[in-house]
XYZ file of C-alpha atoms in Angstrom:
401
model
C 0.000 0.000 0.000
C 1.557 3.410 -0.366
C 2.071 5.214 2.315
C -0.414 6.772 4.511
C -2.983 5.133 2.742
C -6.835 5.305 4.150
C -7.650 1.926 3.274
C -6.049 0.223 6.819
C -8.517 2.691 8.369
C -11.455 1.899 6.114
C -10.548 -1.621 6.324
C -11.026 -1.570 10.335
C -14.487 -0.248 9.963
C -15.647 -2.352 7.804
C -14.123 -5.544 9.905
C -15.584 -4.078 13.189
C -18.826 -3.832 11.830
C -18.760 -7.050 9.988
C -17.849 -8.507 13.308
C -20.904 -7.148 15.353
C -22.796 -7.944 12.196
C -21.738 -11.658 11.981
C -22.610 -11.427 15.647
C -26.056 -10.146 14.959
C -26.859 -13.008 12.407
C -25.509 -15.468 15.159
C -27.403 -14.310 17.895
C -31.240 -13.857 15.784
C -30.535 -17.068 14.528
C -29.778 -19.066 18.215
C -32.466 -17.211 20.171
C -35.047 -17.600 17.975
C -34.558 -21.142 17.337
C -32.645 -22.402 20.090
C -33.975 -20.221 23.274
C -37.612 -19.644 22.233
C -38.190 -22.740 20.373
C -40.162 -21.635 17.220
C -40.900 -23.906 14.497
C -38.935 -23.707 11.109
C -42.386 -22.238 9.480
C -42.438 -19.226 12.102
C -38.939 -18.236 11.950
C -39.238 -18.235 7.852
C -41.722 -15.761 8.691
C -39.920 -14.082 11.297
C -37.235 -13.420 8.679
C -39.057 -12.027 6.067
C -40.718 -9.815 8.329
C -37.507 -8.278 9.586
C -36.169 -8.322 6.282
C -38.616 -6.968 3.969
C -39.415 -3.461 5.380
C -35.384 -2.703 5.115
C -35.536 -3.675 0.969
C -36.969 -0.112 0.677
C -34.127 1.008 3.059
C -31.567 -0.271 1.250
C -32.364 1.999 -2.198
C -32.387 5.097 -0.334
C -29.321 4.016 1.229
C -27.597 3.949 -2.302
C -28.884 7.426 -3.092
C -27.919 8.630 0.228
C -24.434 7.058 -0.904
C -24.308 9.257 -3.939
C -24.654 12.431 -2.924
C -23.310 12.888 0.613
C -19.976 12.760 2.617
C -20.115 8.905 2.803
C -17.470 9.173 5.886
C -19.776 11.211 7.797
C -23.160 8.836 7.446
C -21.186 5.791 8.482
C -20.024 7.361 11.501
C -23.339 8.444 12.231
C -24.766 5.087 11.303
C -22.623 3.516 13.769
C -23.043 5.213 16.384
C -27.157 4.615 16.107
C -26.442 1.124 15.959
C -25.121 1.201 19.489
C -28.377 1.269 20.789
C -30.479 -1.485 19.796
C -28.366 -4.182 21.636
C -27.929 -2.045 24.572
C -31.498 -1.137 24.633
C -32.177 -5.055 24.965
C -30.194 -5.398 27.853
C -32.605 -4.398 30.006
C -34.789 -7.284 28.893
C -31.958 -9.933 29.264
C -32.945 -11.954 32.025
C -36.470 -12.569 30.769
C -35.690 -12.678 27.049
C -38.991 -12.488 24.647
C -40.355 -12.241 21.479
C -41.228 -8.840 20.508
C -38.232 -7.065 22.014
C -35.845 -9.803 20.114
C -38.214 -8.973 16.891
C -37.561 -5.148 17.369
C -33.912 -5.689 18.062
C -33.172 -7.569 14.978
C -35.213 -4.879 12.559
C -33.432 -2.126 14.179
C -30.306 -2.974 13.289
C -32.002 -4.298 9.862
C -32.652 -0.587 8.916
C -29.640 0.641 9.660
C -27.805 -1.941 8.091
C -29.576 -1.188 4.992
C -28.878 2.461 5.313
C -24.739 1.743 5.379
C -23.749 -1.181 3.179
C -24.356 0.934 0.084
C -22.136 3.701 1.188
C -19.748 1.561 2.986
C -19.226 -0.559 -0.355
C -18.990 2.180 -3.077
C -16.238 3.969 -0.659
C -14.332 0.652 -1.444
C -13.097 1.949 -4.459
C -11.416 5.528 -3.476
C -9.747 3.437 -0.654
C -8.594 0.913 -2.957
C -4.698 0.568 -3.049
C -4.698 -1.964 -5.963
C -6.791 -3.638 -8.674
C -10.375 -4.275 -7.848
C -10.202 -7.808 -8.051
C -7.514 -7.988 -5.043
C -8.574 -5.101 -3.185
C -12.134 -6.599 -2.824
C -10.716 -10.211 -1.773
C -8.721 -8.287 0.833
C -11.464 -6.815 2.630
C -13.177 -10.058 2.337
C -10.519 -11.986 4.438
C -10.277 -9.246 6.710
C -13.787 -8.992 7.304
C -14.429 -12.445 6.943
C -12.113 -13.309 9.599
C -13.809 -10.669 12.097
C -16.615 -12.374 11.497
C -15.738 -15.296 12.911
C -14.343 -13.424 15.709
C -18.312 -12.647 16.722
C -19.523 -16.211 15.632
C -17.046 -16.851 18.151
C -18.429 -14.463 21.307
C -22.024 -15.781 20.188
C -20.491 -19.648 20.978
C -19.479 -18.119 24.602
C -22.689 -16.956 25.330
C -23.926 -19.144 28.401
C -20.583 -18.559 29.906
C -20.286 -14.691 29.140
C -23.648 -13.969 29.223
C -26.533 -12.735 27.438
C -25.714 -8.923 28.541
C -21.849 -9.305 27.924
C -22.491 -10.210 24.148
C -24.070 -7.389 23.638
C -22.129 -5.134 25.192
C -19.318 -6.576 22.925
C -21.374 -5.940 19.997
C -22.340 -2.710 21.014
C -18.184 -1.998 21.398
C -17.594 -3.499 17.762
C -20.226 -0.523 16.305
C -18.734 2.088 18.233
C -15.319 0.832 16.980
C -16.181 0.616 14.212
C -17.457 4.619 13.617
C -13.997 5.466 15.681
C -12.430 3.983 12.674
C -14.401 5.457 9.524
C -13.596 9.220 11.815
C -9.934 8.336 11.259
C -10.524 8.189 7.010
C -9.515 11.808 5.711
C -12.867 14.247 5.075
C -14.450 13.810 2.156
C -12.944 10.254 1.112
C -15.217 8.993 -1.322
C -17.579 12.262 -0.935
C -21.109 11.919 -3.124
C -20.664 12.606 -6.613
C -24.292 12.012 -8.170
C -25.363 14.734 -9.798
C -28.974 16.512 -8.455
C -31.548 14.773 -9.519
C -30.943 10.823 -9.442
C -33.605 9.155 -7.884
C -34.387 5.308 -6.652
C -34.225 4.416 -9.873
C -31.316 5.761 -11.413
C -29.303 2.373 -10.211
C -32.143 -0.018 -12.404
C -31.387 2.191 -15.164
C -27.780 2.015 -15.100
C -28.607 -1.763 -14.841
C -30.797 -1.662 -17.855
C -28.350 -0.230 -20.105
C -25.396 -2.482 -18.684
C -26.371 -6.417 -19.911
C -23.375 -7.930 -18.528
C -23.788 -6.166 -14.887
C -27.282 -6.502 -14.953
C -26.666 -10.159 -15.713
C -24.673 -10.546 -12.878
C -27.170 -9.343 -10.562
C -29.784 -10.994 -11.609
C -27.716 -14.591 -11.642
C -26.152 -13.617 -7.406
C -29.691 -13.045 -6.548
C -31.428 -16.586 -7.552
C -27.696 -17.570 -5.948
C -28.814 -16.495 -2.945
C -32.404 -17.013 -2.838
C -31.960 -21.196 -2.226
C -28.514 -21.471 -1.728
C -27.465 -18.693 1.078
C -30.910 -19.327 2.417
C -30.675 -22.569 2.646
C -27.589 -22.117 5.183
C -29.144 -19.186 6.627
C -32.681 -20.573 7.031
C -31.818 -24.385 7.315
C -28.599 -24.410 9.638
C -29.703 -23.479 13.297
C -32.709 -26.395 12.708
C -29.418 -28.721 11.311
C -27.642 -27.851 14.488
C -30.748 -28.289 16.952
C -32.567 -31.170 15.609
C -30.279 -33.345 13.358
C -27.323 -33.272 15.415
C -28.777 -32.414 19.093
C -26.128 -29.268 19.506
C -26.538 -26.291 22.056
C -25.172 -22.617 21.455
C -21.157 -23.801 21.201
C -21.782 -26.508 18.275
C -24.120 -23.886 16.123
C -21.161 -21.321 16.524
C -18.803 -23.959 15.927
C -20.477 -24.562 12.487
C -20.335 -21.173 11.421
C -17.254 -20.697 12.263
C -15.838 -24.010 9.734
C -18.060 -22.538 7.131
C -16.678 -18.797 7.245
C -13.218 -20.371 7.598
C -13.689 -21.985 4.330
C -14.601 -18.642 3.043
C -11.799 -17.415 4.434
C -9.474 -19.942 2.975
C -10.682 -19.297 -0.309
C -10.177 -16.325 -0.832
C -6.351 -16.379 0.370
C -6.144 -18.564 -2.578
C -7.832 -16.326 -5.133
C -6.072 -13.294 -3.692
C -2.542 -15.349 -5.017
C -4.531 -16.194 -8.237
C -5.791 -12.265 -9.168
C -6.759 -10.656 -11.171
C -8.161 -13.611 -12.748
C -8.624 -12.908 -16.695
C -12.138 -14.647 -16.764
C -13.730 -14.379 -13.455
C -17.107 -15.713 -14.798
C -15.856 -19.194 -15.157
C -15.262 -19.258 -11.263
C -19.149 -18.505 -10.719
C -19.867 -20.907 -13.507
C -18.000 -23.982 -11.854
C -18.849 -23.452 -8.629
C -22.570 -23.963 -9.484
C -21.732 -27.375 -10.250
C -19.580 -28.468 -7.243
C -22.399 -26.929 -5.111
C -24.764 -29.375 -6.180
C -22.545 -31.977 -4.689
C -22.042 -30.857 -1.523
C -25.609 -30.296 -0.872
C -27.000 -33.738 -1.585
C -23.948 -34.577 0.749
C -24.783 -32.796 3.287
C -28.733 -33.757 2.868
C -27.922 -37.635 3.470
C -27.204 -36.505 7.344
C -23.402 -37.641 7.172
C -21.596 -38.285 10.494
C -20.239 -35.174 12.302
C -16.813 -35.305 11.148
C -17.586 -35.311 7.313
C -20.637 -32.782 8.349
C -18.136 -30.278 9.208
C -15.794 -31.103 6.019
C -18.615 -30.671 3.714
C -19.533 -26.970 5.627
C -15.961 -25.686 4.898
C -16.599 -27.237 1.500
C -20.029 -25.263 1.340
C -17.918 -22.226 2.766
C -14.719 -22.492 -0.318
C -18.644 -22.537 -2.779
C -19.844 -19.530 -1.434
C -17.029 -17.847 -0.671
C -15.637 -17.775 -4.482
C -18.848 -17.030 -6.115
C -19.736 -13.922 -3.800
C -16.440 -12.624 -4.140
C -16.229 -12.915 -8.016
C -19.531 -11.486 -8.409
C -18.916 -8.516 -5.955
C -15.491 -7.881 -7.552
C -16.768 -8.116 -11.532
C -20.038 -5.826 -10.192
C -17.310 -2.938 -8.505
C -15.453 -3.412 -11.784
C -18.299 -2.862 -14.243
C -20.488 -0.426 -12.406
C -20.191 3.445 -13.290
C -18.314 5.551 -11.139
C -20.966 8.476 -10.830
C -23.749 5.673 -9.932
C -21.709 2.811 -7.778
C -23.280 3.168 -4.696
C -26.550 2.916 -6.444
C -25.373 -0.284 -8.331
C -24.173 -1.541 -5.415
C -27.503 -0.925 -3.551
C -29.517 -2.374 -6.522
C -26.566 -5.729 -5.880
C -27.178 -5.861 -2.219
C -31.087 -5.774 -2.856
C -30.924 -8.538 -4.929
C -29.467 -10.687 -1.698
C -32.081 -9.331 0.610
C -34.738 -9.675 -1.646
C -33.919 -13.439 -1.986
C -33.510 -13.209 2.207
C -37.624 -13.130 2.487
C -38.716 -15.443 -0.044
C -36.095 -18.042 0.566
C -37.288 -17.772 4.287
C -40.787 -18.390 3.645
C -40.201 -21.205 1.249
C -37.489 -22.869 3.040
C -39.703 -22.493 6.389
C -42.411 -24.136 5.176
C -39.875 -26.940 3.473
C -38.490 -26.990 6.989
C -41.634 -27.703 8.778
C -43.062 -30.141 6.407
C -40.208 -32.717 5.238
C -37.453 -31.760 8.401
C -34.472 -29.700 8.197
C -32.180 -31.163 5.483
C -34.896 -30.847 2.837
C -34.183 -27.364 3.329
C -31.216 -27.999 1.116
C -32.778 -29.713 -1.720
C -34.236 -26.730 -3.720
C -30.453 -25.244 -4.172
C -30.031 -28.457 -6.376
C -32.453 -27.310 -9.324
C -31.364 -23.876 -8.873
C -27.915 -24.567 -9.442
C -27.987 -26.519 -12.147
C -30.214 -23.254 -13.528
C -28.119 -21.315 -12.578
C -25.155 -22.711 -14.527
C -26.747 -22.749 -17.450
C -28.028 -18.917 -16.936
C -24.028 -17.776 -16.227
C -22.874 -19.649 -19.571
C -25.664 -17.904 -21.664
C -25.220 -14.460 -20.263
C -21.994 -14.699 -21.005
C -19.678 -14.796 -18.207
C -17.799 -17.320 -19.350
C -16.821 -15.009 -22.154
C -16.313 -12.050 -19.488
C -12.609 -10.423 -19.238
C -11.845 -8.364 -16.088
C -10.632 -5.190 -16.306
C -8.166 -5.519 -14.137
C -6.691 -8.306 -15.556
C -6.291 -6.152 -18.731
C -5.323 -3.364 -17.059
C -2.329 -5.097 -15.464
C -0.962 -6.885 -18.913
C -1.151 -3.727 -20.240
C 0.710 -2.190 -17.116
C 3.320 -5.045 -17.722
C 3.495 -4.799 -21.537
């Protein structure tokens, strides 16, 4: 990096938060299903109700993005998230449903509100090709995430209240962090006038980006569901495991996300991205009928930091090849179109996979991603991204040449 670069700073506030985030996921997931005991068809709907009113949130959040000192909303924005988990403190010792249901859209909203800016700042930080920079920060952050999969595993010996204390320190951190970034770092440049819809335009005239979207979102819809939705009933029901083993679990599968991308960061820039996303489609297929036959613990974990490697390389190829292609004046809006894809999927993968859940048990949960992936394989090959050639890649034989 050269020297006094921002990015270690924007780096550490993007980990921190990632780490209470991680956390967060952790902690909705365990105390829905393993504290209160709700059936798989009640915590699909659960989901989709906390996730669906911060779609809308997310949009504004990428014209927010555009057009204001990015630095200055996501210290704001994590400060504000301070308060939900200490707020639900006071109901610790007589945990219960509508407090835990307020808790978890709180920090929804807000969530919504930063991940656009927070992303499109990524590139005025960046110290080297796209491609790199964004498998960086997905280590980094990656590997703070486990860091709060790993507090959430701790918490009948720390404590209900001490967790979230913790993850009300990792927000505050976090905004101490984004302070340190020089003013005006990756400032708003949208000119007056773009609306919600100025990122589905962009989209619209962009086939190959648009593509992309489009191909991450069915992506996540059965196959991130399916882990998100599926794994805490997995945990509970399949393999009789308390707090510790369902932290344990996430922790092997972000590892393999982790270890992933250490390889692709020796490997970039890749020259053809695409074919990454195409092949893992295939592989992932594999792992999930694997992991649907109930295997014995041992190989259940192997095939999780399996699952992890999948998902790892096919979020971080299509988050790199979507920084790369969108338009400088509208990234934050791209990127908030990108991210709304995922959470879109986050509803209506909860409600179907719920219901799957509750019907057939939790391992038919994975089924679904089967079809899907085999779809979606043959969707990447005729959009083209087999064909696709980074940017970066090009950029740096030219550097070379």
């Amino acid at each position: 990096m050269p020297p006094r670069s921002p990015f270690p700073w924007y780096l550490g506030g993007a980990s921190l938060w990632f780490a209470a985030a991680s956390l967060q996921v952790f902690l909705l997931q365990w105390l829905f299903v393993g504290e209160l005991g709700i059936r798989p068809m009640d915590y699909g709907l659960i989901r989709a109700f906390l996730e669906t009113p911060a779609l809308a949130l997310l949009l504004v959040g990428g014209v927010i993005g555009d057009r204001v000192d990015r630095r200055r909303l996501l210290v704001g924005l994590s400060l504000l998230a301070c308060i939900p988990p200490l707020a639900i403190v006071a109901t610790a010792d007589a945990l219960s449903f509508w407090p835990l249901v307020a808790f978890g859209a709180s920090l929804a909203f807000l969530q919504s509100l930063s991940d656009p800016a927070r992303q499109s700042m990524l590139s005025a930080v960046a110290p080297t090709d796209m491609q790199r920079t964004v498998t960086v920060m997905t280590i980094v952050t990656t590997l703070t995430g486990i860091g709060g999969y790993w507090v959430g595993g701790q918490l009948e010996a720390l404590g209900l209240r001490t967790v979230l204390a913790i993850q009300a320190a990792c927000f505050f951190a976090s905004g101490l962090a984004v302070l340190r970034l020089p003013p005006g770092v990756g400032g708003g440049v949208a000119r007056p006038g773009r609306g919600l819809a100025s990122g589905f335009v962009v989209l619209w005239r962009l086939p190959l980006l648009r593509n992309v979207i489009l191909l991450n979102l069915f992506s996540s819809m059965f196959n991130a569901g399916a882990y998100l939705v599926g794994m805490p009933f997995i945990a509970r029901d399949i393999y009789g495991g308390n707090e510790a083993f369902f932290a344990l679990m996430m922790m092997v599968f972000t590892a393999g996300t982790v270890g992933c991308n250490v390889v692709l960061l020796a490997l970039m820039p890749l020259r053809r991205p695409g074919r990454a996303f195409v092949a893992m489609q295939l592989t992932r297929i594999v792992i999930l009928v694997a992991l649907w036959l109930e295997p014995p613990q041992w190989l259940f974990f192997v095939l999780l930091a399996a699952w992890g490697v999948n998902m790892g390389v096919t979020s971080t190829v299509a988050r790199a090849m979507v920084q790369e292609l969108a338009p400088a004046e509208h990234r934050a809006q791209v990127l908030s179109v990108f991210l709304f894809g995922f959470m879109v999927a986050a509803p209506v993968s909860s409600l179907v996979l719920g219901a799957v859940i509750d019907f057939a048990g939790p391992t038919t949960g994975l089924l679904p991603g089967v079809p899907v992936s085999l779809m979606l394989f043959a969707g990447a090959l005729a959009a083209g991204l087999w064909r696709f050639e980074s940017p970066s890649a090009a950029g740096r034989a030219g550097g070379s040449a």
